[in-house]
C-alpha cells in the first residue's frame, strides 16, 4: 500500500507585476491558509516518508508550514521538472521514486495536480484550489504501478471548506 498526498501551494501574491512567476511569494490569505491546512493534515496522523516539492518560492513557503507542523526532518526533494508541469512529469517523478517510501507529500501547482488527480481517480473532477489537499491510497507495492485501477480517494480538503 502506498499513500500520495497532493498539496497545491497556498495563494500567491500578484501585487508586483514585474516579479517572475517562479519568484512570487504568498499573499496574506496564503500565509493564513498554509498553517491552517498543515495543522488539519497533521490531525489525520499522516507522516510523510518523503516530500517532493516544486522549487518555486510559493511552494517552498507553503512547504515551510508543513515541515514545521509535522516536525519533519527527513528527505525533501526539490524537483524542477514539476514546476507548472503537465501531469506526465509528475507521474514520471513518482514512478521513479524509491519504493521504500510509503507516504509521499507532493507539493506543486495546477493544472498539473488537477490533471494528475483526474488521471489516477475515476470520478474526481474537482478543481484543487490553492492550499487544497488530496489524500490518495494506492493498492500497490511499486510507485511505477500507479493507475485508476488501484487508487482510492481518501479525502479532499481545502481552506474554504472551513470558512
Coordinates of C-alpha atoms in Angstrom, one line a residue, residues 3-157:
X3 CA -0.2 6.8 0.0
X4 CA 0.1 10.0 -2.0
X5 CA -0.8 13.4 -0.6
X6 CA -1.1 16.1 -3.2
X7 CA -0.8 19.6 -1.9
X8 CA -1.3 22.7 -4.0
X9 CA 0.7 25.7 -2.9
X10 CA -1.1 28.4 -0.9
X11 CA -2.4 31.6 -2.5
X12 CA 0.4 33.6 -4.1
X13 CA 1.0 37.4 -4.2
X14 CA 0.4 39.1 -7.6
X15 CA 1.0 42.7 -6.4
X16 CA 4.3 43.0 -8.2
X17 CA 3.6 42.5 -11.9
X18 CA 7.3 42.7 -12.7
X19 CA 8.1 39.7 -10.5
X20 CA 8.9 36.5 -12.3
X21 CA 6.2 33.8 -11.7
X22 CA 8.7 31.5 -10.1
X23 CA 9.6 34.1 -7.5
X24 CA 6.1 35.0 -6.3
X25 CA 5.7 34.8 -2.5
X26 CA 2.5 34.0 -0.6
X27 CA -0.1 36.7 -0.1
X28 CA -2.0 37.4 3.2
X29 CA -4.5 34.7 2.6
X30 CA -1.8 32.2 1.7
X31 CA 0.1 33.0 4.9
X32 CA -3.1 32.2 6.8
X33 CA -4.2 29.1 4.9
X34 CA -0.9 27.2 4.8
X35 CA -0.5 26.8 8.6
X36 CA -4.2 26.0 8.9
X37 CA -4.1 23.3 6.3
X38 CA -0.8 21.9 7.7
X39 CA -2.5 21.5 11.2
X40 CA -5.6 19.9 9.6
X41 CA -3.5 17.4 7.7
X42 CA -1.4 16.7 10.8
X43 CA -4.6 15.8 12.8
X44 CA -5.0 12.9 10.4
X45 CA -1.8 11.4 11.7
X46 CA -0.2 11.2 8.3
X47 CA 3.6 11.3 8.4
X48 CA 5.4 11.6 5.1
X49 CA 8.4 9.4 4.4
X50 CA 9.4 11.8 1.6
X51 CA 8.4 15.2 0.5
X52 CA 8.7 16.2 -3.2
X53 CA 8.2 19.9 -4.0
X54 CA 8.4 22.3 -6.8
X55 CA 11.3 24.7 -6.1
X56 CA 9.2 27.8 -6.7
X57 CA 9.1 30.4 -3.9
X58 CA 5.4 29.9 -3.2
X59 CA 5.7 26.2 -2.9
X60 CA 8.8 26.5 -0.6
X61 CA 7.0 28.9 1.6
X62 CA 3.9 26.7 1.7
X63 CA 6.2 23.7 2.5
X64 CA 7.8 25.5 5.5
X65 CA 4.4 25.4 7.4
X66 CA 4.1 21.6 6.7
X67 CA 7.7 21.0 7.8
X68 CA 7.2 22.9 11.0
X69 CA 3.8 21.3 11.8
X70 CA 5.0 17.8 11.2
X71 CA 8.4 18.4 12.7
X72 CA 9.6 16.8 9.5
X73 CA 13.4 16.1 9.3
X74 CA 13.6 13.5 6.5
X75 CA 14.3 14.0 2.8
X76 CA 12.9 16.8 0.8
X77 CA 13.4 16.7 -3.0
X78 CA 13.0 20.0 -4.9
X79 CA 12.2 18.8 -8.3
X80 CA 12.4 21.4 -11.1
X81 CA 10.5 19.2 -13.6
X82 CA 7.3 19.6 -11.6
X83 CA 7.2 23.4 -11.7
X84 CA 4.0 24.2 -13.5
X85 CA 4.4 20.8 -15.3
X86 CA 2.0 18.6 -17.1
X87 CA 0.8 15.6 -15.1
X88 CA 3.0 13.3 -17.1
X89 CA 6.1 14.9 -15.4
X90 CA 4.5 14.4 -12.0
X91 CA 3.7 10.8 -12.8
X92 CA 7.3 10.2 -14.1
X93 CA 8.7 11.7 -10.8
X94 CA 6.5 9.4 -8.7
X95 CA 7.3 6.4 -10.9
X96 CA 11.0 6.9 -10.4
X97 CA 10.7 7.3 -6.6
X98 CA 12.3 4.6 -4.4
X99 CA 9.7 2.1 -3.4
X100 CA 10.9 2.2 0.2
X101 CA 8.8 5.3 0.6
X102 CA 5.2 4.5 1.6
X103 CA 3.8 8.0 2.1
X104 CA 4.7 10.9 -0.2
X105 CA 3.7 14.5 0.1
X106 CA 3.9 16.2 -3.4
X107 CA 3.6 20.0 -3.3
X108 CA 3.1 21.6 -6.6
X109 CA 0.9 23.6 -9.0
X110 CA -2.2 23.5 -11.1
X111 CA -3.1 22.4 -13.7
X112 CA -0.6 19.5 -13.2
X113 CA -2.0 18.4 -9.8
X114 CA -5.6 18.6 -11.1
X115 CA -4.7 16.6 -14.2
X116 CA -2.8 14.0 -12.1
X117 CA -5.8 13.6 -9.8
X118 CA -8.1 13.2 -12.8
X119 CA -5.7 10.6 -14.3
X120 CA -5.5 8.4 -11.2
X121 CA -9.0 8.8 -9.8
X122 CA -12.1 7.6 -11.7
X123 CA -14.6 10.2 -10.5
X124 CA -12.6 13.1 -9.4
X125 CA -13.4 16.2 -11.5
X126 CA -13.0 18.9 -8.9
X127 CA -10.6 21.9 -9.1
X128 CA -7.9 21.7 -6.4
X129 CA -7.9 25.3 -5.0
X130 CA -4.9 26.9 -3.5
X131 CA -3.7 25.0 -0.5
X132 CA -6.0 22.2 -1.4
X133 CA -5.1 18.7 -0.3
X134 CA -5.9 15.3 -1.8
X135 CA -5.1 12.1 0.1
X136 CA -5.0 9.1 -2.3
X137 CA -4.3 5.5 -1.4
X138 CA -2.9 3.1 -3.9
X139 CA -3.1 -0.7 -3.5
X140 CA 0.4 -1.2 -5.0
X141 CA 3.9 -2.2 -4.0
X142 CA 5.7 -0.1 -6.6
X143 CA 5.2 3.6 -7.3
X144 CA 5.5 2.8 -11.1
X145 CA 2.2 0.9 -10.9
X146 CA 0.0 4.0 -10.1
X147 CA -3.2 3.8 -12.0
X148 CA -7.0 4.3 -11.8
X149 CA -7.4 0.6 -11.2
X150 CA -5.6 0.7 -7.8
X151 CA -6.4 4.2 -6.5
X152 CA -8.8 5.4 -3.9
X153 CA -9.6 8.9 -2.8
X154 CA -9.4 9.1 1.0
X155 CA -10.1 12.8 1.4
X156 CA -10.2 16.2 -0.3
X157 CA -9.6 19.2 1.9

